[in-house]
mmCIF file of C-alpha atoms and ligand atoms in Angstrom:
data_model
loop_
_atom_site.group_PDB
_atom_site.id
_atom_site.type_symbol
_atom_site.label_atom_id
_atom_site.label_comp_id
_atom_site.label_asym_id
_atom_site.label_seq_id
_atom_site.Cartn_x
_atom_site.Cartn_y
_atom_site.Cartn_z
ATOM 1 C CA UNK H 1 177.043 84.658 116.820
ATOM 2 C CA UNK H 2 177.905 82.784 113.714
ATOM 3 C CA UNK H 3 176.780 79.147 114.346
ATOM 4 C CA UNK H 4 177.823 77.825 111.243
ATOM 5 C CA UNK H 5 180.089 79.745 108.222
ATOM 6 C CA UNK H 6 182.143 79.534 105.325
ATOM 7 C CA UNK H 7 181.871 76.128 103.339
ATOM 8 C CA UNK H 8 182.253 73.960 106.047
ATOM 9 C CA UNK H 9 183.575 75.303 109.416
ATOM 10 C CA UNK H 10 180.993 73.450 111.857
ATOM 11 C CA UNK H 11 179.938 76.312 114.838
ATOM 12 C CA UNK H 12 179.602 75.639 118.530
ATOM 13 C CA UNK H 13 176.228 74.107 118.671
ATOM 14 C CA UNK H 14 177.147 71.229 116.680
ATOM 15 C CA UNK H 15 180.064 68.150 117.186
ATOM 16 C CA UNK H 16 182.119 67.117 114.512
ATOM 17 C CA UNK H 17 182.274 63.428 114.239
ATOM 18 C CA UNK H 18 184.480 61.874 111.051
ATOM 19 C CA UNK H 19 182.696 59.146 109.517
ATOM 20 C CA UNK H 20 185.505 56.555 111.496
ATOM 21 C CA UNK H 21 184.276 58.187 115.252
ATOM 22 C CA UNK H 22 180.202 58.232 113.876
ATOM 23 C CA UNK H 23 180.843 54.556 112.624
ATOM 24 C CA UNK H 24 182.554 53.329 116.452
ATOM 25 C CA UNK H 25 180.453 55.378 118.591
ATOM 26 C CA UNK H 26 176.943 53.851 117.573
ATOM 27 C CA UNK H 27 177.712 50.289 117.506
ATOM 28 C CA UNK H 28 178.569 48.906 114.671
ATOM 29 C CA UNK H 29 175.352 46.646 113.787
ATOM 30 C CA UNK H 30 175.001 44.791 110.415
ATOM 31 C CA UNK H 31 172.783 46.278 108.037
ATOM 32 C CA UNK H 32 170.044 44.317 107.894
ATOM 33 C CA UNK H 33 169.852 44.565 103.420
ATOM 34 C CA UNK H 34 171.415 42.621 101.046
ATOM 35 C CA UNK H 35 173.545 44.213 97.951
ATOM 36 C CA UNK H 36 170.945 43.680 95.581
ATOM 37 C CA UNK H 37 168.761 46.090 98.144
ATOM 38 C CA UNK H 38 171.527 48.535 98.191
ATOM 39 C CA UNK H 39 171.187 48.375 94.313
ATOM 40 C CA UNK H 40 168.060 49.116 94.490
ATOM 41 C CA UNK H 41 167.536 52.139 96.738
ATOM 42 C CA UNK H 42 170.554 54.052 94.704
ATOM 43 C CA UNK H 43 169.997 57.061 92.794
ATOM 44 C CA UNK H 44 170.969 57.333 89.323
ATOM 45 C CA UNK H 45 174.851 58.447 89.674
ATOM 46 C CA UNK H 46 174.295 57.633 93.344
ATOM 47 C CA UNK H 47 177.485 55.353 93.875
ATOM 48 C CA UNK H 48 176.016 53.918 97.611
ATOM 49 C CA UNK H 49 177.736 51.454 98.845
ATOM 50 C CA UNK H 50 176.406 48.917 101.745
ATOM 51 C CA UNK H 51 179.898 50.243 103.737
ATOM 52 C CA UNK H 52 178.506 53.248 103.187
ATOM 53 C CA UNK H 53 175.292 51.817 104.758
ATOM 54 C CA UNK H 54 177.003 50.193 107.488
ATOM 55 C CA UNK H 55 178.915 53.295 108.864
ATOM 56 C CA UNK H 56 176.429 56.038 108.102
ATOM 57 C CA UNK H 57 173.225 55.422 107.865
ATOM 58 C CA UNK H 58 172.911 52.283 110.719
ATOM 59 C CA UNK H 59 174.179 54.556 112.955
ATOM 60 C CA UNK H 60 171.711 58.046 111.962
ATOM 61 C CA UNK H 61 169.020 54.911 112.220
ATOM 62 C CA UNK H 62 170.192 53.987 115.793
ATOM 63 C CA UNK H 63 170.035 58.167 116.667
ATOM 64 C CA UNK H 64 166.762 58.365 115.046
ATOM 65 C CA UNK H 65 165.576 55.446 116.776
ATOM 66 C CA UNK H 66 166.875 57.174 119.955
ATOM 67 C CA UNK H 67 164.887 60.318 119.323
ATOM 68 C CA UNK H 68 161.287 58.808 118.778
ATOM 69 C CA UNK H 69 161.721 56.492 122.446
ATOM 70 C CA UNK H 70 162.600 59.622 123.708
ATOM 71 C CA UNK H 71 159.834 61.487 122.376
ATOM 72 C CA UNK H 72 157.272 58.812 123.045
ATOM 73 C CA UNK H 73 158.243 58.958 126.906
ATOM 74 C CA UNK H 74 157.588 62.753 126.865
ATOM 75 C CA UNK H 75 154.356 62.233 124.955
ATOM 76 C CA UNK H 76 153.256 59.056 127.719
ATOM 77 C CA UNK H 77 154.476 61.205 130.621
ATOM 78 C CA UNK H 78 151.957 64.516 129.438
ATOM 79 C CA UNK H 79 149.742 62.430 129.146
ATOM 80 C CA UNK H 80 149.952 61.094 132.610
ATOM 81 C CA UNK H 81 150.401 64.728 134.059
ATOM 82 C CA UNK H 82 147.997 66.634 132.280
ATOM 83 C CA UNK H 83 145.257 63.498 132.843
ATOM 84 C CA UNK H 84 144.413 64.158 129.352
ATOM 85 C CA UNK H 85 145.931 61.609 126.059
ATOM 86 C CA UNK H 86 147.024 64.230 123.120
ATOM 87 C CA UNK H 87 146.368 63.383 119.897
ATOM 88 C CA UNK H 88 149.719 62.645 118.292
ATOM 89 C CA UNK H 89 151.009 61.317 114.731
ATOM 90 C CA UNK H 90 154.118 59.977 113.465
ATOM 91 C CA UNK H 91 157.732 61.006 114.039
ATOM 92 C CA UNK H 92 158.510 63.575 111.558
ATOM 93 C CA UNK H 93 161.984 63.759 109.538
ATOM 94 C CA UNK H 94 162.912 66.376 107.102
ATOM 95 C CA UNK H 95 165.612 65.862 104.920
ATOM 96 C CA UNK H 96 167.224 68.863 103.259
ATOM 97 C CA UNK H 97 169.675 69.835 100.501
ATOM 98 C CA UNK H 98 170.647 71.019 97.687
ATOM 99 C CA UNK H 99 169.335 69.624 93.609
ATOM 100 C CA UNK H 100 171.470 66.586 93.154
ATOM 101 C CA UNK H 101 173.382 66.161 96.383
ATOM 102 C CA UNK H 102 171.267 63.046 96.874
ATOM 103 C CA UNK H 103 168.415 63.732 98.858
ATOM 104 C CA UNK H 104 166.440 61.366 97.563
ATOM 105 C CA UNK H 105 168.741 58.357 97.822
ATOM 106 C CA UNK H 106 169.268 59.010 101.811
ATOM 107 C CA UNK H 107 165.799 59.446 102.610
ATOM 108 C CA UNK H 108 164.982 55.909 100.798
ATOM 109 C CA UNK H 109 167.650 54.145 102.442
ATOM 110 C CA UNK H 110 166.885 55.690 105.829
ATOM 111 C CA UNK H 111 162.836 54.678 105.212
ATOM 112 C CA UNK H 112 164.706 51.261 104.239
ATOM 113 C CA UNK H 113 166.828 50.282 107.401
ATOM 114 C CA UNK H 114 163.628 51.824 109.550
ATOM 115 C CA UNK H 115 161.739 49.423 107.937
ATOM 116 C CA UNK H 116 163.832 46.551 108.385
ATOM 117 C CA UNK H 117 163.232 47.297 111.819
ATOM 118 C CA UNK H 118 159.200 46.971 111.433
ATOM 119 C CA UNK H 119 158.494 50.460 111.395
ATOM 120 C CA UNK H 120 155.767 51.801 109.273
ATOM 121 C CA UNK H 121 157.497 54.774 107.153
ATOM 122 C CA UNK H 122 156.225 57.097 104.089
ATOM 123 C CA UNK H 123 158.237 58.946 101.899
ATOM 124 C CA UNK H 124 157.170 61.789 100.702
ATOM 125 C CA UNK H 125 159.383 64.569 98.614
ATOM 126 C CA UNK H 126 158.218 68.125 98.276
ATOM 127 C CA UNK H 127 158.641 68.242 95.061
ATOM 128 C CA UNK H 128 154.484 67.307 94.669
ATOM 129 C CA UNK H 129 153.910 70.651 96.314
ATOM 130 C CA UNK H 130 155.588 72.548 93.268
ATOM 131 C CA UNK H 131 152.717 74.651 91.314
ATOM 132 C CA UNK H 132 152.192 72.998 88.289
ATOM 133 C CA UNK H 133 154.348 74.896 85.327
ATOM 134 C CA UNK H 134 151.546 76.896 83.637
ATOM 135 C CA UNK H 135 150.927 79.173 87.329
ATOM 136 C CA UNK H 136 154.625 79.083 86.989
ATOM 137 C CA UNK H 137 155.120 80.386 84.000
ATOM 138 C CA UNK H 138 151.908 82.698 84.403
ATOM 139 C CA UNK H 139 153.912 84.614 87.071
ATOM 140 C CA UNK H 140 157.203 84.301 85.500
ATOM 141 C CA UNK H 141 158.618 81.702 87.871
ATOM 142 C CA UNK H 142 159.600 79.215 85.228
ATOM 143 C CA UNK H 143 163.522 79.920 85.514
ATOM 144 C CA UNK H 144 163.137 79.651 89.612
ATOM 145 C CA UNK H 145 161.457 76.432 90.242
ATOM 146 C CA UNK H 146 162.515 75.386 93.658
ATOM 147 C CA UNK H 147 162.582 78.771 94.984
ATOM 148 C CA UNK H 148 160.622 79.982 97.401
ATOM 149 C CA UNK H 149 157.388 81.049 96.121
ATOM 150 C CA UNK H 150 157.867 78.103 93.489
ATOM 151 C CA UNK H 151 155.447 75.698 95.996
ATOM 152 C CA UNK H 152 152.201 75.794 96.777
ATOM 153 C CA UNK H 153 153.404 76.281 100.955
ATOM 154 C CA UNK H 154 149.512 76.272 101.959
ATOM 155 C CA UNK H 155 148.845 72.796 100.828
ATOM 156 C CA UNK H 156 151.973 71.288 102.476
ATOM 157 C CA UNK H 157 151.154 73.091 105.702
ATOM 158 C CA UNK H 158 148.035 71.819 105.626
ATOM 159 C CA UNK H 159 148.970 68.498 104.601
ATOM 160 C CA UNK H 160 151.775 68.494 107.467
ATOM 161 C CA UNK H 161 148.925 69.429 110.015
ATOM 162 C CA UNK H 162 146.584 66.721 108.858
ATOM 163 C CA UNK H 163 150.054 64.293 109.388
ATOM 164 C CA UNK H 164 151.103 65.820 112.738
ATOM 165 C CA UNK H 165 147.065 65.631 114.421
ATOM 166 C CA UNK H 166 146.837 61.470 113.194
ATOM 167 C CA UNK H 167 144.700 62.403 110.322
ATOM 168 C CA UNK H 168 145.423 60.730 106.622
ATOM 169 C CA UNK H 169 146.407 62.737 104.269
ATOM 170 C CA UNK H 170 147.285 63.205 100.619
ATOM 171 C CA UNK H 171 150.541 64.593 98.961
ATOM 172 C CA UNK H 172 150.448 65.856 95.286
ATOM 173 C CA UNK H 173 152.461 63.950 93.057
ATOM 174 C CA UNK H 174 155.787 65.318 90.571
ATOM 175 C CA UNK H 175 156.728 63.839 87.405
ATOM 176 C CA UNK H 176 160.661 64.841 86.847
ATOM 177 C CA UNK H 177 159.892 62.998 83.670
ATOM 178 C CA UNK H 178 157.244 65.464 82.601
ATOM 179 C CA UNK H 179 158.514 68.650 84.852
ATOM 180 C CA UNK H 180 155.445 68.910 86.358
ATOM 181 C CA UNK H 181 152.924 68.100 88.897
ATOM 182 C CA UNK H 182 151.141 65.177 87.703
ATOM 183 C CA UNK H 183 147.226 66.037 87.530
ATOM 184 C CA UNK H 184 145.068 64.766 89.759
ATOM 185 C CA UNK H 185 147.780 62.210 91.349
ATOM 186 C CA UNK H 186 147.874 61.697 94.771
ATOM 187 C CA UNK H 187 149.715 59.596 97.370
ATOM 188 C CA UNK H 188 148.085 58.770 100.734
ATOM 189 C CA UNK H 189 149.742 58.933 104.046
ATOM 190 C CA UNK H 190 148.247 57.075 106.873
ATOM 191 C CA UNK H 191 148.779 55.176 109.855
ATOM 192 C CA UNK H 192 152.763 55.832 109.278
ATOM 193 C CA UNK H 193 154.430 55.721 112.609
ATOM 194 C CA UNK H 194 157.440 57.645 110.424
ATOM 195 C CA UNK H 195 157.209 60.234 107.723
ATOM 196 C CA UNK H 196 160.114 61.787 105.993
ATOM 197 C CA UNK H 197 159.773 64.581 104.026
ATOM 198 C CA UNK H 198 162.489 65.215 101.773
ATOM 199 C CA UNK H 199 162.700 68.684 99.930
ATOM 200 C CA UNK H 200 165.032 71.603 99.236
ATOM 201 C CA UNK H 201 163.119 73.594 100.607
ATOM 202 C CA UNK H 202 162.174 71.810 104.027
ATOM 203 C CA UNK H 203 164.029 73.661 106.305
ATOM 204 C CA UNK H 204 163.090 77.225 105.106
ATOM 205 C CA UNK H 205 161.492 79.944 107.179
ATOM 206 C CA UNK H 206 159.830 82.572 105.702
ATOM 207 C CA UNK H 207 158.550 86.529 106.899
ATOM 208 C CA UNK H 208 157.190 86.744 110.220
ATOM 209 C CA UNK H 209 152.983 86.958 109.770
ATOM 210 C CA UNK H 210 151.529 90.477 110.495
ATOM 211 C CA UNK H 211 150.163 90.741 114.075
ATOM 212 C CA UNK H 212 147.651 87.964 115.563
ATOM 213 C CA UNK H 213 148.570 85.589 112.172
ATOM 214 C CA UNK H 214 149.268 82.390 112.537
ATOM 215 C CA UNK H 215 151.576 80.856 110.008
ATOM 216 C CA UNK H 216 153.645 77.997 110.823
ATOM 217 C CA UNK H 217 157.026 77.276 109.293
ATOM 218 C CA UNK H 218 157.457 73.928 107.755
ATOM 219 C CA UNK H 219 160.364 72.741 109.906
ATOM 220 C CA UNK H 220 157.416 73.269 113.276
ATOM 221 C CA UNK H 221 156.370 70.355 112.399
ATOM 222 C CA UNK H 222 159.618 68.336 112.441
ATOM 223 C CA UNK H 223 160.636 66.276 115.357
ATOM 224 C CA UNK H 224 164.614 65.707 113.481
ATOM 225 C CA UNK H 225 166.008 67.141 111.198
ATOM 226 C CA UNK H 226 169.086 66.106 108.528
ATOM 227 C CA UNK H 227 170.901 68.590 106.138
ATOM 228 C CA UNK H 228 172.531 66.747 103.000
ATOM 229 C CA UNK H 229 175.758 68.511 102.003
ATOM 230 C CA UNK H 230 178.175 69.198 99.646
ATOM 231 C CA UNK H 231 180.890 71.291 97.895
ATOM 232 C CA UNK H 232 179.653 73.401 95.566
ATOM 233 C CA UNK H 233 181.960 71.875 92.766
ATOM 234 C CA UNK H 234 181.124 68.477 93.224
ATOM 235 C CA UNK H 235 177.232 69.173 93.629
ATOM 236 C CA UNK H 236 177.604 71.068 90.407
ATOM 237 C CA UNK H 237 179.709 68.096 88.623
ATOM 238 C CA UNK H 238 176.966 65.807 90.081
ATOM 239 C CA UNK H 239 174.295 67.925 88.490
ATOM 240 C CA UNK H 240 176.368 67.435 84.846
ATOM 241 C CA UNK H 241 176.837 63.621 85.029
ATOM 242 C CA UNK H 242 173.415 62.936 86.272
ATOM 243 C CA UNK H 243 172.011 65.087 82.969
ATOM 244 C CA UNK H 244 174.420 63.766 80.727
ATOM 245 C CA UNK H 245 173.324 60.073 81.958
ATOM 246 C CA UNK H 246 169.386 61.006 81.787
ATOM 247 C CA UNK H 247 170.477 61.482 77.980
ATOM 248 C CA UNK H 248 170.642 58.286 77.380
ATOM 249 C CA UNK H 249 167.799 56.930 79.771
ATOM 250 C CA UNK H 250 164.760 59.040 80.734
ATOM 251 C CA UNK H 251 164.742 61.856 77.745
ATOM 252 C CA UNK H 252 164.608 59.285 75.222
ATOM 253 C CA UNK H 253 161.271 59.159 76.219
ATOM 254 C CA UNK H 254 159.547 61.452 73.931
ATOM 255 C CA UNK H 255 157.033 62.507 76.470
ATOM 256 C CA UNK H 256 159.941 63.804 78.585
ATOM 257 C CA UNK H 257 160.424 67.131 79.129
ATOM 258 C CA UNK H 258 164.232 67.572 78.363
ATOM 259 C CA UNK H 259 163.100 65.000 75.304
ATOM 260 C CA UNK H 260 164.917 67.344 73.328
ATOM 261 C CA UNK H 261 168.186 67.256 74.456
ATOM 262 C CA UNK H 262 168.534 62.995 73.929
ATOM 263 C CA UNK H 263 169.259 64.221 70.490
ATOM 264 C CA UNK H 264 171.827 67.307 71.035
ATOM 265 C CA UNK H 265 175.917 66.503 70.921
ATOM 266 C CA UNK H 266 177.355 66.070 74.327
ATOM 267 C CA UNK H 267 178.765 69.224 74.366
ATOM 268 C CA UNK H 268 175.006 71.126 73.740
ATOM 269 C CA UNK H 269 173.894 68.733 76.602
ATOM 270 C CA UNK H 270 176.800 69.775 78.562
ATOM 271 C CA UNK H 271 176.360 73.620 78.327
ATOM 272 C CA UNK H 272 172.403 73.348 78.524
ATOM 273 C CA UNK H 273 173.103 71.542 82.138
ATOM 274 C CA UNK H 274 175.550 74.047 83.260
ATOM 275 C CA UNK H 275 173.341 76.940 82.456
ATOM 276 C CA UNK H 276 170.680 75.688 84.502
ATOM 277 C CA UNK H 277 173.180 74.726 87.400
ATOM 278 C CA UNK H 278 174.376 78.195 87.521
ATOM 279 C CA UNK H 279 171.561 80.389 86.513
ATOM 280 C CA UNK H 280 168.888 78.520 89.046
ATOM 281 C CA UNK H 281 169.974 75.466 90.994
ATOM 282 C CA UNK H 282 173.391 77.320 92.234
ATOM 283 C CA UNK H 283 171.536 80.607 92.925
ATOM 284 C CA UNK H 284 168.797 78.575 94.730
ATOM 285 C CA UNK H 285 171.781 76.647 96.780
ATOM 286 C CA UNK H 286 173.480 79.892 97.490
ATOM 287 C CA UNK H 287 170.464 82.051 98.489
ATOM 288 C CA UNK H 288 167.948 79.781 100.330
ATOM 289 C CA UNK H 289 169.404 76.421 100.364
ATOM 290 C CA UNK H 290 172.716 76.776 102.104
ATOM 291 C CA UNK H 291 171.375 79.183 104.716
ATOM 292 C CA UNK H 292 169.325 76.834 106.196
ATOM 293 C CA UNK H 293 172.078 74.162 106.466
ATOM 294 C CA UNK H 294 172.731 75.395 110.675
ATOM 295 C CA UNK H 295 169.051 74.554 111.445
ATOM 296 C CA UNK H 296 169.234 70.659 111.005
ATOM 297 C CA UNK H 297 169.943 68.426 113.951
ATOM 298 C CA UNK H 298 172.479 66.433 111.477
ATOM 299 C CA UNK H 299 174.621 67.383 108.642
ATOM 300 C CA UNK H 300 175.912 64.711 106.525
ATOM 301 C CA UNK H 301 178.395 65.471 104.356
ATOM 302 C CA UNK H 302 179.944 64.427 101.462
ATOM 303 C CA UNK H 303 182.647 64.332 99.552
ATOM 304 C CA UNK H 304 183.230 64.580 95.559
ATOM 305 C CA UNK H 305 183.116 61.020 95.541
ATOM 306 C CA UNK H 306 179.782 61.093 97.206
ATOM 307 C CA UNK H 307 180.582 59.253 100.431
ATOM 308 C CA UNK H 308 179.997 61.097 103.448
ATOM 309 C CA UNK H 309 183.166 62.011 105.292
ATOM 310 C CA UNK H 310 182.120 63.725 108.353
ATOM 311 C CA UNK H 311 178.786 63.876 110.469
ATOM 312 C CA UNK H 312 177.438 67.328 112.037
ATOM 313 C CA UNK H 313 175.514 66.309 115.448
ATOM 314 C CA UNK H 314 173.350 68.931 116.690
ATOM 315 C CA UNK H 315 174.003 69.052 120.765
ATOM 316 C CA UNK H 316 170.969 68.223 122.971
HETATM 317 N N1 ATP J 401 165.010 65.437 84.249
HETATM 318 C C1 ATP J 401 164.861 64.282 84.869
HETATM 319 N N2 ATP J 401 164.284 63.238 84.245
HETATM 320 C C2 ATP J 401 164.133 62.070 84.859
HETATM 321 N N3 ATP J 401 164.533 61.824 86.117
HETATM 322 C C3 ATP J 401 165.120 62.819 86.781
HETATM 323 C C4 ATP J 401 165.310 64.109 86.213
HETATM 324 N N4 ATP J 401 165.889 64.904 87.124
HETATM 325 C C5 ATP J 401 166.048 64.148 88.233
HETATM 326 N N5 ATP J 401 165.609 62.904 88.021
HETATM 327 C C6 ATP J 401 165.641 61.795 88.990
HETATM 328 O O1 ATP J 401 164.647 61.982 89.949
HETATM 329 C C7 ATP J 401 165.163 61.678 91.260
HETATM 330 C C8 ATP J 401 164.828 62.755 92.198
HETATM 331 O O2 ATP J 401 165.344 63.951 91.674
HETATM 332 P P1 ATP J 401 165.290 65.237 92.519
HETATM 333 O O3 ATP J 401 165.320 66.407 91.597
HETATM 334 O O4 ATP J 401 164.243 65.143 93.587
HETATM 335 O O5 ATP J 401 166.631 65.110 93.188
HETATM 336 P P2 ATP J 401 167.382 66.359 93.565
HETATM 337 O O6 ATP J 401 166.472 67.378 94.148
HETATM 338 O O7 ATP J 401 168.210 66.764 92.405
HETATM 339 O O8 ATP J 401 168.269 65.936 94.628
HETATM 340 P P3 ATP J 401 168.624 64.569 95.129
HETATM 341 O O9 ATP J 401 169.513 63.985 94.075
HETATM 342 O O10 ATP J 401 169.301 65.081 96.302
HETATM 343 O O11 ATP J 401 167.416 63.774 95.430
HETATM 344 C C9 ATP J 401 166.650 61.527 91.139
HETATM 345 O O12 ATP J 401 166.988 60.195 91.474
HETATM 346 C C10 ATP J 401 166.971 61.820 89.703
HETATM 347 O O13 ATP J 401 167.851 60.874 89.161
HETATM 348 C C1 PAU J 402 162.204 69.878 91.167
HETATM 349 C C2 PAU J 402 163.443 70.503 91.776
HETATM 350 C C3 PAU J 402 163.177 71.952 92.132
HETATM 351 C C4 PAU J 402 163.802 69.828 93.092
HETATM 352 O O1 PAU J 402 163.792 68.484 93.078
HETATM 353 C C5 PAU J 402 164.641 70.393 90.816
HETATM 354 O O2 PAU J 402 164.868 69.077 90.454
HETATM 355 C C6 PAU J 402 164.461 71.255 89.562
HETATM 356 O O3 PAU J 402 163.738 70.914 88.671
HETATM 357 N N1 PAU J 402 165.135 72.425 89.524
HETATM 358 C C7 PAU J 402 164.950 73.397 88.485
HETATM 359 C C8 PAU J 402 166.073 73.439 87.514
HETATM 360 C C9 PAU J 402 166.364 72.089 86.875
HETATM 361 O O4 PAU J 402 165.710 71.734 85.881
HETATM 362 O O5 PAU J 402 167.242 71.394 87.383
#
């Protein structure tokens, strides 16, 4: 059965909520950040807006909320059946999607608004699982970062089952500024009550293991999921803008990795971006991105002028 197909045609297993119904149904509460926050958390060529707040993401708060009580009562009632209290760790959120649909920006607004609440919540991308750019380029992966294969899947397993048994942990760090892992950098998360994990690749599954292997998918260890999406054009006109604006920002920087294209005419910069959109990021998107879209418990997506318009609610 197709769950989910074509561009956007939602499949059985999910409801279809515009952003007007999503807005009504879960209340309507006042965000609890200012405009200057809202400044803040936005991406470059992010245009977030606190309406945007308001009738999105208070409401995905209020459902994520929903889903750690609920798990917390099946955790306390185990417990009381089985006699035995199970080592647990923090509610786990993976947050999917393709290169520039705005990952990033969702993930810190959502760790935002949860902490507004009190909630302790880390933030950690994927990206700091990447192997560094000289294994890369020593197996000819160079022109496929962000593929599978690309990431170093053994360390964020481990690092997710170090998260999921209580334990702290450390996540590898990624410079976009550099293109590479950063050596030696670390981050350490403990004593979180909420992690996200935020990653193209999040919501990938990979081969089955030969017989009597265990090897978990990264998505086991999620207790929600959310799927950022978008039309291919306006990811790919995203993509453009958001290289064209770096131009004038981060690759002046002559430690930068794309240093060399602060100097190039606009229309250089312009064809340099669109040959990486379409010769990795859109074959990525098409071939192990999009195809993982169905799995997520919400789809958010948006529209070429980056709002979401419509919400994707896994049934229970
Ligand atoms: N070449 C770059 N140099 C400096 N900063 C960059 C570069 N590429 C991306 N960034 C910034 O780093 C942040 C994270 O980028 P990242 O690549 O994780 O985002 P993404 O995967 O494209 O998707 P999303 O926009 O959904 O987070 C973005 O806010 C972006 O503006
Ligand atoms: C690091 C990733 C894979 C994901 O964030 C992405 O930003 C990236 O670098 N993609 C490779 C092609 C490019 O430079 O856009």
């Amino acid at each position: 059965m197709t769950l989910v197909s074509g561009s956007g045609t939602v499949g059985p297993l999910f409801d279809r909520f515009s952003v007007a119904d999503w807005a009504a149904g879960w209340g309507g509460l006042t965000p609890p950040l200012e405009p200057a926050d809202v400044e803040r958390l936005r991406g470059l060529n992010e245009p977030l807006t606190l309406t945007d707040v308001e009738r999105v993401y208070m409401p995905l708060v209020e459902l994520l909320v929903t889903h750690m009580g609920a798990r917390w009562d099946l955790r306390r009632r185990r417990a009381e059946l089985s006699r035995r209290v199970e080592r647990h760790g923090p509610f786990i959120v993976g947050m999917a999607g393709s290169v520039a649909v705005g990952k990033s920006t969702s993930a810190r607004v959502l760790a935002a608004l949860l902490r507004a609440e009190g909630r302790r919540v880390a933030l950690v991308p994927t990206d700091g699982f990447l192997l560094p750019n000289a294994v890369l380029a020593e197996r000819g992966l160079m022109n496929r970062k962000g593929f599978p294969g690309t990431y170093d899947l053994k360390a964020l397993i481990g690092f997710l089952t170090d998260i999921r048994l209580g334990r702290a942990a450390q996540a590898p760090v990624y410079s976009h500024q550099t293109y590479d892992v950063v050596p030696g950098a670390t981050v350490t998360v403990e004593e979180s009550e909420v992690v996200i994990l935020e990653g193209l690749n999040v919501l990938q599954v990979g081969p089955l293991p030969a017989e009597g292997e265990h090897r978990p998918f990264v998505s086991d260890f999620f207790d929600f999921s959310i799927y950022v999406d978008a039309e291919e054009e306006a990811l790919r006109s995203w993509y453009l803008e958001r290289f064209l604006a770096l131009r004038a920002t981060a690759f002046q920087d002559p430690q930068a990795y794309f240093h060399r294209y602060a100097a190039v005419s606009e229309a250089e910069a312009r064809d340099t971006a669109t040959r990486i959109w379409e010769t990795i990021n859109l074959v990525n998107l098409r071939e192990n991105v999009l195809p993982t879209r169905a799995r997520a418990d919400v789809v958010l997506r948006k529209g070429p002028d980056h709002g979401v318009y419509e919400v994707w609610l896994r049934r229970v």
